[in-house]
Each structure stands twice: as C-alpha cells, then as structure tokens.
Amino acid sequence: MTAIQDIERKTDEIQRSLYSLVRGEVPSLFDTGTWKGKVMEWAMRDESVKIPLFRFIDALPSVTHDSGVVRLLNEYFENVQDSPLVIKRGLRSLAGTGILPSVAGRIIRSRVASFGRQFIAGRDAEDAENALRSLRDEGLAFTIDLLGEEALSGPEIVAYQRRYLHLIDSLARKTALWPQQDLLDNDHVGPIPRVDVSVKVSSFFCHLDPVHWEESVSRAKEGLSPVIEKAEETGASVTLDMEHYYLKDLTIDIFKSLLEDHPALHFGGIALQAYLKEAEQDVVGLVRWARSAKRRISVRLVKGAYWDYETVVNRQRGWPIPVYLQKSATDRSFEDLTRILLENVDAVRPAIATHNLRSISHAIAVADSLGLPRNALEFQVIYGMAEPIRSALKKFGFRVRVYTPVGELIPGMAYLIRRLLENTSNESFLRQTFFEQAAASQESAPPDSSPQEIDLDRGFRNEPLLDFSRADNRRRMNEALESVRRRFGSSFPLIVGANEISTGQPIVSRNPADQSQIVGTVSSATAEHAEAAVRAARSAWISWRRTPPEERAAYLRRTAASMRSHRFELAALEVFEVGKPWKEADADVTEAIDFLEYYAAESIRLGTPRRLGAYPGEKNLYVYEPRGVGVAISPWNFPLAIPTGLVSAGVGAGNCVIFKPSGLSSVLGWHIVNLFREAGLPPGVLQFLPGPGGEVGEYLVSHPDVDFIAFTGSKEVGLKIVELAAKAREGQRSIKRVIAELGGKNAIIVDETADLDEAIKGVVESALGYQGQKCSACSRVIVVGDSFEEFCSRLAAAVDSVPIGRPEDPSSLMGPLVSEEAVRKVQSYIALGKRDGKLLYERDPGLGGLYVGPAMFTGLPLDSPLLHEEIFGPVIALVRAGDLDEAIDISNSTSQALTGGIYSRSPASIEKAQAQLRVGNLYINRKITGALVARQPFGGMAMSGVGTKTGGPDYLQQFMNVKSISENTLRRGFAAE
Ligand code: NAD
C-alpha cells in the first residue's frame, strides 16, 4: 500500500469513527424544535426566500422605529409565499388585523437579536465572560474577534484599539485564575497563551491599500502596536485575520514586520485561506521566514469566507480570479496545506479551522503518520456552530479552540450574515451533514484535483485597471513618473493636415502640485490655422468617408493597443499635468482604451447596412453615413478618456475631426493625436489644434464647413456653443449637430435604512475623488430622518482622515486643484457657505499653492448657490430631509441632472428612487462616480447635456446621418431575389 493510500484508508477510518460520534446530534442552529431552526430550515428549503430574509436581517438594526421594522418586513416578503409564522404575524399586523406594528416590530427585533446571540458571545469582555468560562469548563480554548468591519476614521480606530486593550486586560486577569488544563495550556513544545485575540488589519488603518505599501505597513503597525504591546505585557497571543485577497500580501508583510519589532510577543499568528491559488507559496514562505527569524508562529488554516466577493469583484475588475472556482479544489488545497503545516511543526503551530469531517480526518491521519502527539495539532471551530463536531474532537483528545466574536449587534450584522450564508449554502458541510443528513461516505472521497475554470463573461471587456497590489506595477509606475519628469519642458507642435506647425505662441502646461514645473509647452493655434485645418479635413474626408468601417475600426484598435503599451507613461503624465492621484490617472487611461475598443466595434456594427422589411419585390436598406467634418472640444479633468472618446467616436464613424484640447491638458492632448498618427491614420482625418476657447474654439464652432461639434465641458461654454452653432452662416451646407455633455450638481440620498458605513465611504469617494473635480462628483448629500447628526459627525471624521499631498506620492488620496482660477472659485463658494450656512468641517492642508482642503456645510437655505451651482471642488453641502419624498424633491430641484445616488436597504425606497430621481446616471448603494464604458453608459439630461450616453449603444449614431434606401427589385414582372 502506498503512503497516499495509507493516508486515505486512515482518513476514512477516522471519519467513520468521528461520524459515529456526531450521528444523531444536531447543532443548535439546525434544531427544528426551536424557532431559529425553523427559520434556518425555511431559508435552506427555498433559495428565493433566503436572500430577502438575510437582506432583511442585515437592514434591521438601522431601522430606529419598531413600526418601521414591520414595513420593511412587508417590503421584503410581500411576494414570498409560505412564510413562517413570525413573519406572517408581522405582515398581518401591518394590515391592521393583528397586533400593533410597533409590538410586532419589537418582537421581530428581539428575535433577530437572539439569532445574533447564537453566534456572538456578548457585547464586551464582561458580557462574554460567562460564555468564555463555560467554553473553558467544557474543555475548550477560545480566540476572540471583536466585531467591526473597516474603520472609517482616526477616532474609529482609537475606539477599536481601546476595546481591544480593555478586552485583553480584563481577560488576562480573569483567565489567570482559571485552573490549569494541560491540553489547552500547552502543546508539545511548551505553554500556549490562554488569551488569544484575532484582529483585522483594516480596522487599524483606514486607508490600508497596497498602492502605498510602505505607508500602509507603517500606519497599520502604528495602529496595531498598542494591542501588540498589551499582548506582550500580558502574555496573550494575537492572530491577524485574513480579509480580501487584494490585502493578502500586505497583511503578510505587516505580520512579519510586527513580529520583527516585537520579539517578546508570546505568539503571533496569521490566518491563511486555502481557497486562494497562491496559498501554498504563502505557507511555504511563512514557514521559511519563521525558521530564519528563529521563532514559532501560529497559522490558522481556513477555507476562506469571501468567495463570493473575490469572484464577483475580481471579475468586475477584469483581474484574474484568485480563488479556486470549485469547492473540491479548495478542499484539495486545504489538505495539501495541512500536510505542509504538519510537516513543519517546529516552526509553526498549526490550527486547522474547518467543520468538514473529511478535512479534519485527513489532518488527523497525516499527523498520525508523522508521529505527532495529539497536542501538536489544534482544531478551530466557530462559536455557535458545529457543537457535535467540537465535542467529538475533544473525545479524540484534541485541543479545540472556538473562534468567538464579541461585539454589538449592528457591527455584528455583516458577520452574522456571513455565517448564515455559510451555513445555508448548498456546499456547507454542516448543512449537508446535519440538515440533509448526507451519508458520511459521500464525503469521504478525496477531493477532485482537476477543477475546471468557468468563464461567465461574454462580449466587450473593459480594460482592467492596474493592480497596484503587485510590486511590479508599483515599480513600473514609479519608473514612468521618473521618465516623465526627465522629459519636462518639451514642446509640442500643432498638427494640421500632414504638417507639424510650431507657432511661437506657447500654451504652457504646469504641474498643479508645483507650478514652477513646466510639464510641457504646446503651440497655440490662430484663426488661420483653424481655417487651414478645416480645409485639410474637408479634403481628407473625400477618401476617409469611403474607407470601410472595418478599416476605420482597425485604426482605433491599433491606437488602443499602443495606448495599452504606454499606459504607465500616460498615467504618469496625468499625475503631473492635471494632478491626478495614481489610481484616478490609471482609471482615465483604461477608460480611453475602452472608448477606442468599444467605438471600433460600434463603427462596424453601425457601418453595416441593415435590411428592413421582409416584402418581396423591394429591397430596403437602413444605412448610417458619416456627417462630415467635426470639432471635438474637451475639458481637462479626464484629459485622456474624454478627448479620446470624442475623437474616436467621430473618426470611427467616418468623419474628419479637428481636436481642440483644454489649455490645462494640452500635452496629453498632443499624445492622443500622436498615437493615432503612429497607428497610421491618414493626415487630415484627425488634427490637433489647441488654442484659446474663445478664439480658436469659437472660430471652429461657427465655421460654415463644420458639420458637428462634440463638446464636453461647463454649462456656460456648452450653452454658448449651442447658440453659436444654431446660427446658419453663408455657405453652410448642413445644420450643425451639437453633442454636449455638461456639468452636474449631483446628490446622494442616504435614507433611514442605509448602511451608514457604506454610505460614508461612498460619499467620501464620490465627493473627494480627484478633489471633487469630476462632473459626476457628489456635492450634495441629503440624509433622511434621525441619523443626520450621526452621519454628519462620522462623515466629518472620515473626511478628516483623507490624506492630502502631492499626487505622485501614492499615499495622497487628494492632491491640488488644477488652476488658480479653480482655487479662487472654490474658495468663493466656501466663503459663501460660511455666510449662509453652518460650517461642519474645513481643513487647510497647509501646503500652499493650489491645495484646497475639503469643506462641508449644513443649515444652508434651500436656494443657496451651494445647493444649485457646480463648484468643481471638495465642497459638500449636507441637507436633512424629513422623508424620502422630500429628499427626492430636493435632489430634483437643480437645473442640472447628471448623476445621483441613493443608499438604502428598503426595496420600496429603491424603487421610488429609480422612478423619480431625475438624473442621467443613477447609482444605488455605490459611489456615483467611475462609470464604465458599456456598463454604465454616461451622460446627463436637463441642463447637463444634449446628447446620448458616451460608451453606450446610441452614442455613435450622433456622429452619423441615416439614409433610407428602397429599391424596386421587380422588373418586367420578375423579382431579383
Ligand atoms: P470649460 O467649459 O471651461 O472648457 C471646456 C473646453 O471648452 C476647453 O477645451 C475650453 O478651451 C473650451 N472653450 C472654452 N470657451 C470656449 C468657447 N467660447 N468656444 C469653444 N470652446 C471653448 O470646462 P473645463 O473647465 O475644461 O471642464 C470642467 C467642466 O466640464 C465642468 O463643468 C464639468 O462638469 C464638465 N464636464 C462634463 C462632463 C460630462 O460628461 N458631462 C465630463 C467632464 C467634465
């Protein structure tokens, strides 16, 4: 018998005996004799009720009035048949036939709280003491997890630290008095701490992000240090929990660095997730590191709790999926990792954290085969789950540690929902074993080792953003910044027809972070150049209009390819030319690539004539043709994406385009045109004509030989262009088409059922991303009901923690404004806010130059300019609304209607917002910026634009005329077909 067969045989044997110990036992959660068991049974029987049930439970703590609970319950369950009694009662009381809604609400609330208590040992150390003591009396060890997800601000971190310090102190004192239990207090090497706490690194630094690696490591360590020092002092151990994959390498780095700085820490541990494809290399790396650092570490091996998140979010980002897609592959990996850990118990103290009898039995079989004593191996289970398994393991003589959450119900909800989903999923071992009573033998087969990857995406794919958790990408970005810096001060000519023209009239482009630095100079065009450009465009159009759509698309695709290969340099140039932080700059480059690819596909789709009608004897065609010569005029704030979108739509549709960039981003503008040139685009099809908007811009707009204007910019300039274009001039041959995307005054509504953590994060990102200089930025927040004060103070604290600094430093989330004019404008609105309303928050970044810190106001009159005019800076006006209707009215009260959003967990409120909010792009429970090509086609209505959505299926049509052709195919009585 081979060693593998031997392990298999032993695993099987152990599993049978463990199974015989758990058979007939029911974990309290699945006991259908209790109402909790009934609800779980109901959720597991029918997937269509599980989601509303868990979503309802998730939203519940945010509802402050008991009667609101019943309303919410009704919203979630109105269409669900066969609800359990407790829910029926709630619904009936709403109809006025049963108990009062407020009473029903209270009952429901207390039942959910009792559900929470199933998984949560207590509110704090004192409250959890009895639970911990009974675990110990049962012969079980514990690790405590203080509930709370991410920290959003400095004060929230401090509060979290305090809770941990108190917890460790109080438990250290109490557990010192407990009688010794050899199995729990020692392993085969020596003593192990009685107090073990588990911490999430993201709770100790609110901007934890690998993009600024060193800053994240040092700030997270700074946040964690008091906790580690307390553990050192009291002899406790600390385990770092593992969160999302994006933070994995960073977490491992922080772990190692913490241990290096704290040699006296009795035990440091880290959790590793077997569902990650990289888990093996991480385990091996940690073992090697522990050995070289000459210290033992503990490793908690888990399967991984964020599988849905990892598959959904990484697919959304277009990044490789880091987790195994098949459960069996994770199980296989778990077994491989178990073996590695057990083979290295001199360097690691392994904790096998699973409820799966097969995985447990395999670990025991491997440990036995290695001749390890029982106390060398620890199992971990989750509080409130798998009681039969933990007692069976105890009977086998193993140390079992219970992962025990402690905390309040609201921050505990995310945790509770994770546990409920885990227990009710079809693949849950507990469900299969104790709910469906699947035979033990079904599980004993070794996990399949050849998983198949499933590809769910079809069609257009967005260009993936750079993953800055990769050291290589950070290195390349730093190199690109260096190389762009070396080329500061270069000059760029006009491109008219096939000629490059240097005019001697420079447009100087300066680095907003340091205005003494000249990023580059671009020649400024005059009316004569504009005239020459129109003539060149007209003559180039003669052949360009006849170029087949496939060929036109190929130019766009080649330009996309070269943009892709220069993406780091282009992003670095954005950092310097317009002051975009790294991630924002990268996102702009990817969007530009998306526009090229998407419009290439669209030009082929629309360029292919469509046959209409199915009648014999006639052939009807619907044919899109280019309009002619167009002008593209763009703003500076998305200096690559917007102009690339405007010109590629025009050129892809078969037009010749004269491009006038913003004076603040003309170096990037030149690069766009140059990339098209390098892709081989014939001269005259796309020309580069920077110059003063009021001169060159207006000259082009008014020119009789220009057929359309594609403009993105402010309302003022947009309206002027509409007016100029409306006037027909002598010799003009077509009515000009104006495609204009203008500014916004965008609001986010936060209703009573909103997840405040998510809403605060969303508002911060939407309002302060790129210093608020986005047309889609949030500048009004309308909070419904009683949480206004809490929301305002938490938002102010979160805003206060946002780091401001030079955009080339990746730890800066905010940089300078783009120009002196922008600074003056923003400051004038801040002064107005101080006069008319109440200043909630203001910060002077103290950096001089063009830096303006965020400012927030409440108590503004509803007609205040701060609630109606686009400010284009980091200024937020907060308004309180009595109810959702009022919030919607306030949101709709501006003349502009670009983006808007709502944070809500009430299905009825979300439905109402969808129907009544007057905006071009509505976002629900997410930030209101960052629209993606083909996924959230972008553009406003009312005074925010005349045009269809960029990156959407109607966009290219605006650059074309439609011809309808009908041919009679019947000649002398014979049809051609
Ligand atoms: P802006 O209107 O000042 O300038 C836009 C462009 O128009 C520049 O190239 C400018 O030189 C040119 N221009 C100025 N006067 C002109 C004239 N009389 N005739 C012809 N062209 C003229 O805007 P900006 O400051 O560059 O950009 C910020 C504005 O753009 C904000 O209002 C923002 O909301 C808006 N914007 C809208 C969208 C959208 O998709 N809706 C996207 C980005 C920016």
CSV table of C-alpha atoms in Angstrom, one decimal, residues 475-775:
chain,number,residue,atom,x,y,z
A,475,ARG,CA,7.7,49.8,-9.7
A,476,ARG,CA,6.7,50.5,-13.3
A,477,MET,CA,4.6,53.4,-12.2
A,478,ASN,CA,7.5,54.9,-10.2
A,479,GLU,CA,9.8,54.5,-13.2
A,480,ALA,CA,7.2,56.1,-15.5
A,481,LEU,CA,6.9,59.1,-13.2
A,482,GLU,CA,10.7,59.4,-13.3
A,483,SER,CA,10.8,59.2,-17.0
A,484,VAL,CA,8.1,61.7,-17.5
A,485,ARG,CA,9.8,64.0,-15.1
A,486,ARG,CA,13.0,63.8,-17.1
A,487,ARG,CA,11.1,65.0,-20.2
A,488,PHE,CA,9.5,68.0,-18.5
A,489,GLY,CA,9.6,71.1,-20.6
A,490,SER,CA,9.3,69.5,-24.1
A,491,SER,CA,7.5,71.4,-26.8
A,492,PHE,CA,4.7,70.1,-29.0
A,493,PRO,CA,3.5,71.5,-32.3
A,494,LEU,CA,0.1,71.8,-33.9
A,495,ILE,CA,-0.8,69.0,-36.3
A,496,VAL,CA,-2.6,70.5,-39.3
A,497,GLY,CA,-3.0,68.1,-42.3
A,498,ALA,CA,0.3,66.3,-42.6
A,499,ASN,CA,2.2,69.3,-41.1
A,500,GLU,CA,3.6,69.9,-37.7
A,501,ILE,CA,3.5,73.6,-37.0
A,502,SER,CA,5.2,75.4,-34.2
A,503,THR,CA,3.6,78.8,-33.8
A,504,GLY,CA,5.9,80.6,-31.3
A,505,GLN,CA,2.7,81.3,-29.2
A,506,PRO,CA,3.1,78.8,-26.4
A,507,ILE,CA,0.4,77.3,-24.2
A,508,VAL,CA,2.4,76.5,-21.0
A,509,SER,CA,1.2,73.4,-19.1
A,510,ARG,CA,2.3,73.5,-15.5
A,511,ASN,CA,2.3,70.9,-12.7
A,512,PRO,CA,-0.5,71.9,-10.4
A,513,ALA,CA,1.4,70.5,-7.4
A,514,ASP,CA,4.3,72.7,-8.2
A,515,GLN,CA,3.6,75.5,-10.6
A,516,SER,CA,7.3,76.2,-11.1
A,517,GLN,CA,7.5,73.0,-13.0
A,518,ILE,CA,6.6,73.2,-16.7
A,519,VAL,CA,5.3,69.8,-17.9
A,520,GLY,CA,5.4,70.9,-21.5
A,521,THR,CA,4.5,73.7,-23.9
A,522,VAL,CA,2.2,73.3,-26.8
A,523,SER,CA,1.8,75.7,-29.8
A,524,SER,CA,-1.3,77.8,-29.7
A,525,ALA,CA,-3.3,78.0,-33.0
A,526,THR,CA,-4.8,81.1,-34.6
A,527,ALA,CA,-7.9,81.5,-36.8
A,528,GLU,CA,-5.7,81.0,-39.9
A,529,HIS,CA,-4.5,77.6,-38.6
A,530,ALA,CA,-8.1,76.7,-37.9
A,531,GLU,CA,-9.1,77.7,-41.4
A,532,ALA,CA,-6.3,75.5,-42.8
A,533,ALA,CA,-7.4,72.6,-40.6
A,534,VAL,CA,-11.0,72.8,-41.8
A,535,ARG,CA,-9.8,72.8,-45.4
A,536,ALA,CA,-7.4,69.8,-44.7
A,537,ALA,CA,-10.3,68.0,-43.0
A,538,ARG,CA,-12.6,68.6,-46.0
A,539,SER,CA,-10.2,67.2,-48.4
A,540,ALA,CA,-9.2,64.2,-46.3
A,541,TRP,CA,-12.9,63.4,-45.9
A,542,ILE,CA,-13.3,62.6,-49.5
A,543,SER,CA,-11.5,59.3,-49.1
A,544,TRP,CA,-12.0,58.8,-45.4
A,545,ARG,CA,-15.8,58.6,-45.8
A,546,ARG,CA,-15.3,55.8,-48.3
A,547,THR,CA,-12.9,53.8,-46.0
A,548,PRO,CA,-14.7,50.6,-45.0
A,549,PRO,CA,-15.8,50.6,-41.3
A,550,GLU,CA,-13.6,47.5,-40.6
A,551,GLU,CA,-10.6,49.5,-41.7
A,552,ARG,CA,-11.6,52.6,-39.7
A,553,ALA,CA,-12.1,50.3,-36.7
A,554,ALA,CA,-8.6,48.8,-37.2
A,555,TYR,CA,-7.0,52.3,-36.7
A,556,LEU,CA,-8.9,52.7,-33.5
A,557,ARG,CA,-7.8,49.3,-32.3
A,558,ARG,CA,-4.2,49.9,-33.2
A,559,THR,CA,-4.3,53.2,-31.2
A,560,ALA,CA,-5.8,51.3,-28.3
A,561,ALA,CA,-3.0,48.8,-28.5
A,562,SER,CA,-0.3,51.4,-28.4
A,563,MET,CA,-2.1,53.3,-25.5
A,564,ARG,CA,-2.1,50.0,-23.7
A,565,SER,CA,1.7,49.6,-24.2
A,566,HIS,CA,2.2,53.2,-23.0
A,567,ARG,CA,-0.3,53.1,-20.2
A,568,PHE,CA,2.2,53.8,-17.4
A,569,GLU,CA,3.8,56.8,-19.1
A,570,LEU,CA,0.3,58.2,-19.9
A,571,ALA,CA,-0.9,57.8,-16.4
A,572,ALA,CA,2.3,59.3,-15.0
A,573,LEU,CA,1.8,62.3,-17.4
A,574,GLU,CA,-1.7,62.8,-15.9
A,575,VAL,CA,-0.3,62.8,-12.4
A,576,PHE,CA,1.9,65.7,-13.4
A,577,GLU,CA,-0.2,67.6,-15.9
A,578,VAL,CA,-3.5,67.7,-14.1
A,579,GLY,CA,-2.7,66.5,-10.5
A,580,LYS,CA,-4.5,63.1,-10.6
A,581,PRO,CA,-3.6,60.6,-7.9
A,582,TRP,CA,-2.3,57.2,-9.2
A,583,LYS,CA,-5.4,55.2,-9.3
A,584,GLU,CA,-7.5,58.0,-10.8
A,585,ALA,CA,-4.9,58.6,-13.5
A,586,ASP,CA,-4.8,54.9,-14.3
A,587,ALA,CA,-8.6,54.7,-14.5
A,588,ASP,CA,-8.6,57.5,-17.0
A,589,VAL,CA,-6.1,55.7,-19.3
A,590,THR,CA,-8.2,52.5,-19.1
A,591,GLU,CA,-11.3,54.4,-20.0
A,592,ALA,CA,-9.6,55.9,-23.0
A,593,ILE,CA,-8.7,52.4,-24.2
A,594,ASP,CA,-12.3,51.2,-23.6
A,595,PHE,CA,-13.7,54.0,-25.7
A,596,LEU,CA,-11.3,53.1,-28.6
A,597,GLU,CA,-12.3,49.4,-28.5
A,598,TYR,CA,-16.0,50.0,-27.9
A,599,TYR,CA,-16.4,52.6,-30.7
A,600,ALA,CA,-14.3,50.4,-33.0
A,601,ALA,CA,-16.9,47.7,-32.6
A,602,GLU,CA,-19.7,50.2,-32.8
A,603,SER,CA,-18.5,51.7,-36.0
A,604,ILE,CA,-18.5,48.3,-37.6
A,605,ARG,CA,-22.0,47.5,-36.3
A,606,LEU,CA,-23.5,50.8,-37.5
A,607,GLY,CA,-21.4,50.8,-40.7
A,608,THR,CA,-23.0,47.6,-41.8
A,609,PRO,CA,-26.3,48.4,-43.7
A,610,ARG,CA,-29.4,46.9,-42.3
A,611,ARG,CA,-32.1,45.3,-44.4
A,612,LEU,CA,-35.6,46.4,-43.4
A,613,GLY,CA,-38.9,44.7,-44.1
A,614,ALA,CA,-39.5,41.2,-45.5
A,615,TYR,CA,-41.6,42.1,-48.5
A,616,PRO,CA,-40.9,40.6,-51.9
A,617,GLY,CA,-40.1,42.9,-54.8
A,618,GLU,CA,-38.4,45.6,-52.8
A,619,LYS,CA,-35.1,46.0,-51.1
A,620,ASN,CA,-35.0,48.4,-48.2
A,621,LEU,CA,-31.8,49.4,-46.6
A,622,TYR,CA,-31.0,51.5,-43.5
A,623,VAL,CA,-27.6,53.0,-43.9
A,624,TYR,CA,-25.5,55.0,-41.4
A,625,GLU,CA,-23.2,57.5,-43.1
A,626,PRO,CA,-20.6,59.9,-41.6
A,627,ARG,CA,-21.7,63.5,-41.1
A,628,GLY,CA,-18.6,65.2,-42.4
A,629,VAL,CA,-16.2,67.5,-40.6
A,630,GLY,CA,-16.4,67.8,-36.8
A,631,VAL,CA,-14.8,69.7,-34.0
A,632,ALA,CA,-14.0,67.9,-30.7
A,633,ILE,CA,-13.6,70.3,-27.7
A,634,SER,CA,-12.7,68.7,-24.4
A,635,PRO,CA,-12.2,69.6,-20.7
A,636,TRP,CA,-9.1,68.9,-18.7
A,637,ASN,CA,-10.5,66.7,-15.9
A,638,PHE,CA,-10.4,63.4,-17.8
A,639,PRO,CA,-7.7,64.5,-20.0
A,640,LEU,CA,-7.3,61.2,-21.9
A,641,ALA,CA,-10.6,59.4,-21.7
A,642,ILE,CA,-12.9,62.3,-22.7
A,643,PRO,CA,-11.0,63.6,-25.7
A,644,THR,CA,-10.2,60.0,-26.8
A,645,GLY,CA,-13.9,59.2,-26.6
A,646,LEU,CA,-14.9,62.3,-28.6
A,647,VAL,CA,-12.4,61.9,-31.4
A,648,SER,CA,-12.6,58.1,-31.7
A,649,ALA,CA,-16.4,58.3,-32.0
A,650,GLY,CA,-16.1,60.9,-34.7
A,651,VAL,CA,-13.3,59.3,-36.6
A,652,GLY,CA,-14.6,55.8,-36.2
A,653,ALA,CA,-18.0,56.9,-37.6
A,654,GLY,CA,-16.2,58.1,-40.7
A,655,ASN,CA,-15.7,61.8,-40.1
A,656,CYS,CA,-12.7,64.0,-40.0
A,657,VAL,CA,-12.2,65.6,-36.7
A,658,ILE,CA,-10.3,68.7,-35.5
A,659,PHE,CA,-9.5,68.4,-31.9
A,660,LYS,CA,-9.1,71.3,-29.5
A,661,PRO,CA,-8.0,70.2,-26.1
A,662,SER,CA,-8.2,72.2,-22.9
A,663,GLY,CA,-5.3,74.5,-22.3
A,664,LEU,CA,-4.7,72.8,-19.0
A,665,SER,CA,-4.1,69.4,-20.5
A,666,SER,CA,-2.8,70.0,-24.0
A,667,VAL,CA,0.3,67.9,-23.6
A,668,LEU,CA,-1.8,64.8,-23.1
A,669,GLY,CA,-4.0,66.0,-25.9
A,670,TRP,CA,-1.0,66.0,-28.3
A,671,HIS,CA,-0.2,62.5,-27.2
A,672,ILE,CA,-3.6,61.3,-28.2
A,673,VAL,CA,-3.3,62.6,-31.7
A,674,ASN,CA,0.2,61.3,-32.0
A,675,LEU,CA,-0.9,57.8,-31.0
A,676,PHE,CA,-3.5,57.9,-33.8
A,677,ARG,CA,-0.8,59.1,-36.2
A,678,GLU,CA,1.5,56.3,-35.1
A,679,ALA,CA,-1.4,53.9,-35.8
A,680,GLY,CA,-1.2,55.1,-39.4
A,681,LEU,CA,-4.3,57.3,-39.6
A,682,PRO,CA,-4.2,59.3,-42.8
A,683,PRO,CA,-3.3,63.0,-42.5
A,684,GLY,CA,-6.2,65.4,-42.1
A,685,VAL,CA,-8.5,62.8,-40.5
A,686,LEU,CA,-7.6,63.9,-37.0
A,687,GLN,CA,-5.9,67.2,-36.4
A,688,PHE,CA,-4.5,68.8,-33.3
A,689,LEU,CA,-5.5,72.4,-32.8
A,690,PRO,CA,-5.0,73.7,-29.2
A,691,GLY,CA,-5.8,77.4,-28.6
A,692,PRO,CA,-7.9,79.8,-26.6
A,693,GLY,CA,-11.5,78.5,-26.4
A,694,GLY,CA,-13.0,82.0,-27.1
A,695,GLU,CA,-10.9,82.3,-30.3
A,696,VAL,CA,-10.0,79.1,-32.0
A,697,GLY,CA,-12.8,77.2,-30.3
A,698,GLU,CA,-15.5,79.7,-31.4
A,699,TYR,CA,-14.0,80.1,-34.8
A,700,LEU,CA,-14.3,76.4,-35.4
A,701,VAL,CA,-17.7,76.1,-33.9
A,702,SER,CA,-19.0,78.9,-36.2
A,703,HIS,CA,-17.3,77.7,-39.3
A,704,PRO,CA,-19.8,77.0,-42.2
A,705,ASP,CA,-17.8,74.0,-43.2
A,706,VAL,CA,-18.1,72.3,-39.8
A,707,ASP,CA,-21.0,69.8,-39.6
A,708,PHE,CA,-20.9,68.9,-35.9
A,709,ILE,CA,-19.4,69.8,-32.6
A,710,ALA,CA,-18.7,67.2,-29.9
A,711,PHE,CA,-18.2,69.2,-26.7
A,712,THR,CA,-17.7,68.2,-23.1
A,713,GLY,CA,-17.2,71.0,-20.6
A,714,SER,CA,-19.1,73.5,-18.5
A,715,LYS,CA,-22.7,74.5,-18.8
A,716,GLU,CA,-21.8,78.1,-19.7
A,717,VAL,CA,-19.5,77.2,-22.6
A,718,GLY,CA,-21.8,74.5,-23.7
A,719,LEU,CA,-24.8,76.8,-24.0
A,720,LYS,CA,-22.7,79.3,-25.8
A,721,ILE,CA,-21.7,76.6,-28.3
A,722,VAL,CA,-25.3,75.6,-28.8
A,723,GLU,CA,-26.2,79.2,-29.5
A,724,LEU,CA,-23.3,79.8,-32.0
A,725,ALA,CA,-23.9,76.5,-33.8
A,726,ALA,CA,-27.6,77.3,-34.2
A,727,LYS,CA,-26.9,80.2,-36.5
A,728,ALA,CA,-26.5,79.3,-40.1
A,729,ARG,CA,-23.8,81.1,-41.9
A,730,GLU,CA,-23.2,81.9,-45.5
A,731,GLY,CA,-22.1,78.9,-47.5
A,732,GLN,CA,-23.1,76.5,-44.7
A,733,ARG,CA,-24.3,73.1,-46.1
A,734,SER,CA,-25.7,71.4,-43.1
A,735,ILE,CA,-27.5,72.2,-39.8
A,736,LYS,CA,-24.8,71.7,-37.2
A,737,ARG,CA,-25.3,68.9,-34.8
A,738,VAL,CA,-24.1,69.7,-31.2
A,739,ILE,CA,-23.3,66.8,-28.9
A,740,ALA,CA,-22.7,68.4,-25.5
A,741,GLU,CA,-22.0,66.8,-22.1
A,742,LEU,CA,-22.1,69.5,-19.4
A,743,GLY,CA,-21.7,69.9,-15.7
A,744,GLY,CA,-23.7,68.4,-12.8
A,745,LYS,CA,-24.8,69.2,-9.2
A,746,ASN,CA,-25.0,65.7,-8.0
A,747,ALA,CA,-26.7,64.4,-4.9
A,748,ILE,CA,-26.5,61.3,-2.9
A,749,ILE,CA,-29.6,60.4,-0.7
A,750,VAL,CA,-29.0,58.4,2.4
A,751,ASP,CA,-32.2,57.0,3.7
A,752,GLU,CA,-33.1,55.6,7.2
A,753,THR,CA,-32.3,52.0,6.1
A,754,ALA,CA,-28.9,52.8,4.6
A,755,ASP,CA,-25.8,51.0,5.7
A,756,LEU,CA,-24.0,54.1,7.1
A,757,ASP,CA,-20.5,52.6,6.8
A,758,GLU,CA,-21.1,52.1,3.1
A,759,ALA,CA,-22.8,55.4,2.6
A,760,ILE,CA,-19.9,57.3,4.3
A,761,LYS,CA,-17.3,55.5,2.2
A,762,GLY,CA,-19.4,56.2,-0.9
A,763,VAL,CA,-19.8,59.9,-0.2
A,764,VAL,CA,-16.1,60.3,0.6
A,765,GLU,CA,-15.0,58.7,-2.6
A,766,SER,CA,-17.7,60.4,-4.8
A,767,ALA,CA,-17.1,63.9,-3.3
A,768,LEU,CA,-13.4,64.0,-2.8
A,769,GLY,CA,-12.1,61.7,-5.5
A,770,TYR,CA,-9.8,63.8,-7.7
A,771,GLN,CA,-10.5,66.7,-5.3
A,772,GLY,CA,-14.2,66.8,-6.4
A,773,GLN,CA,-13.2,67.9,-9.9
A,774,LYS,CA,-15.4,65.4,-11.7
A,775,CYS,CA,-18.7,66.2,-13.5
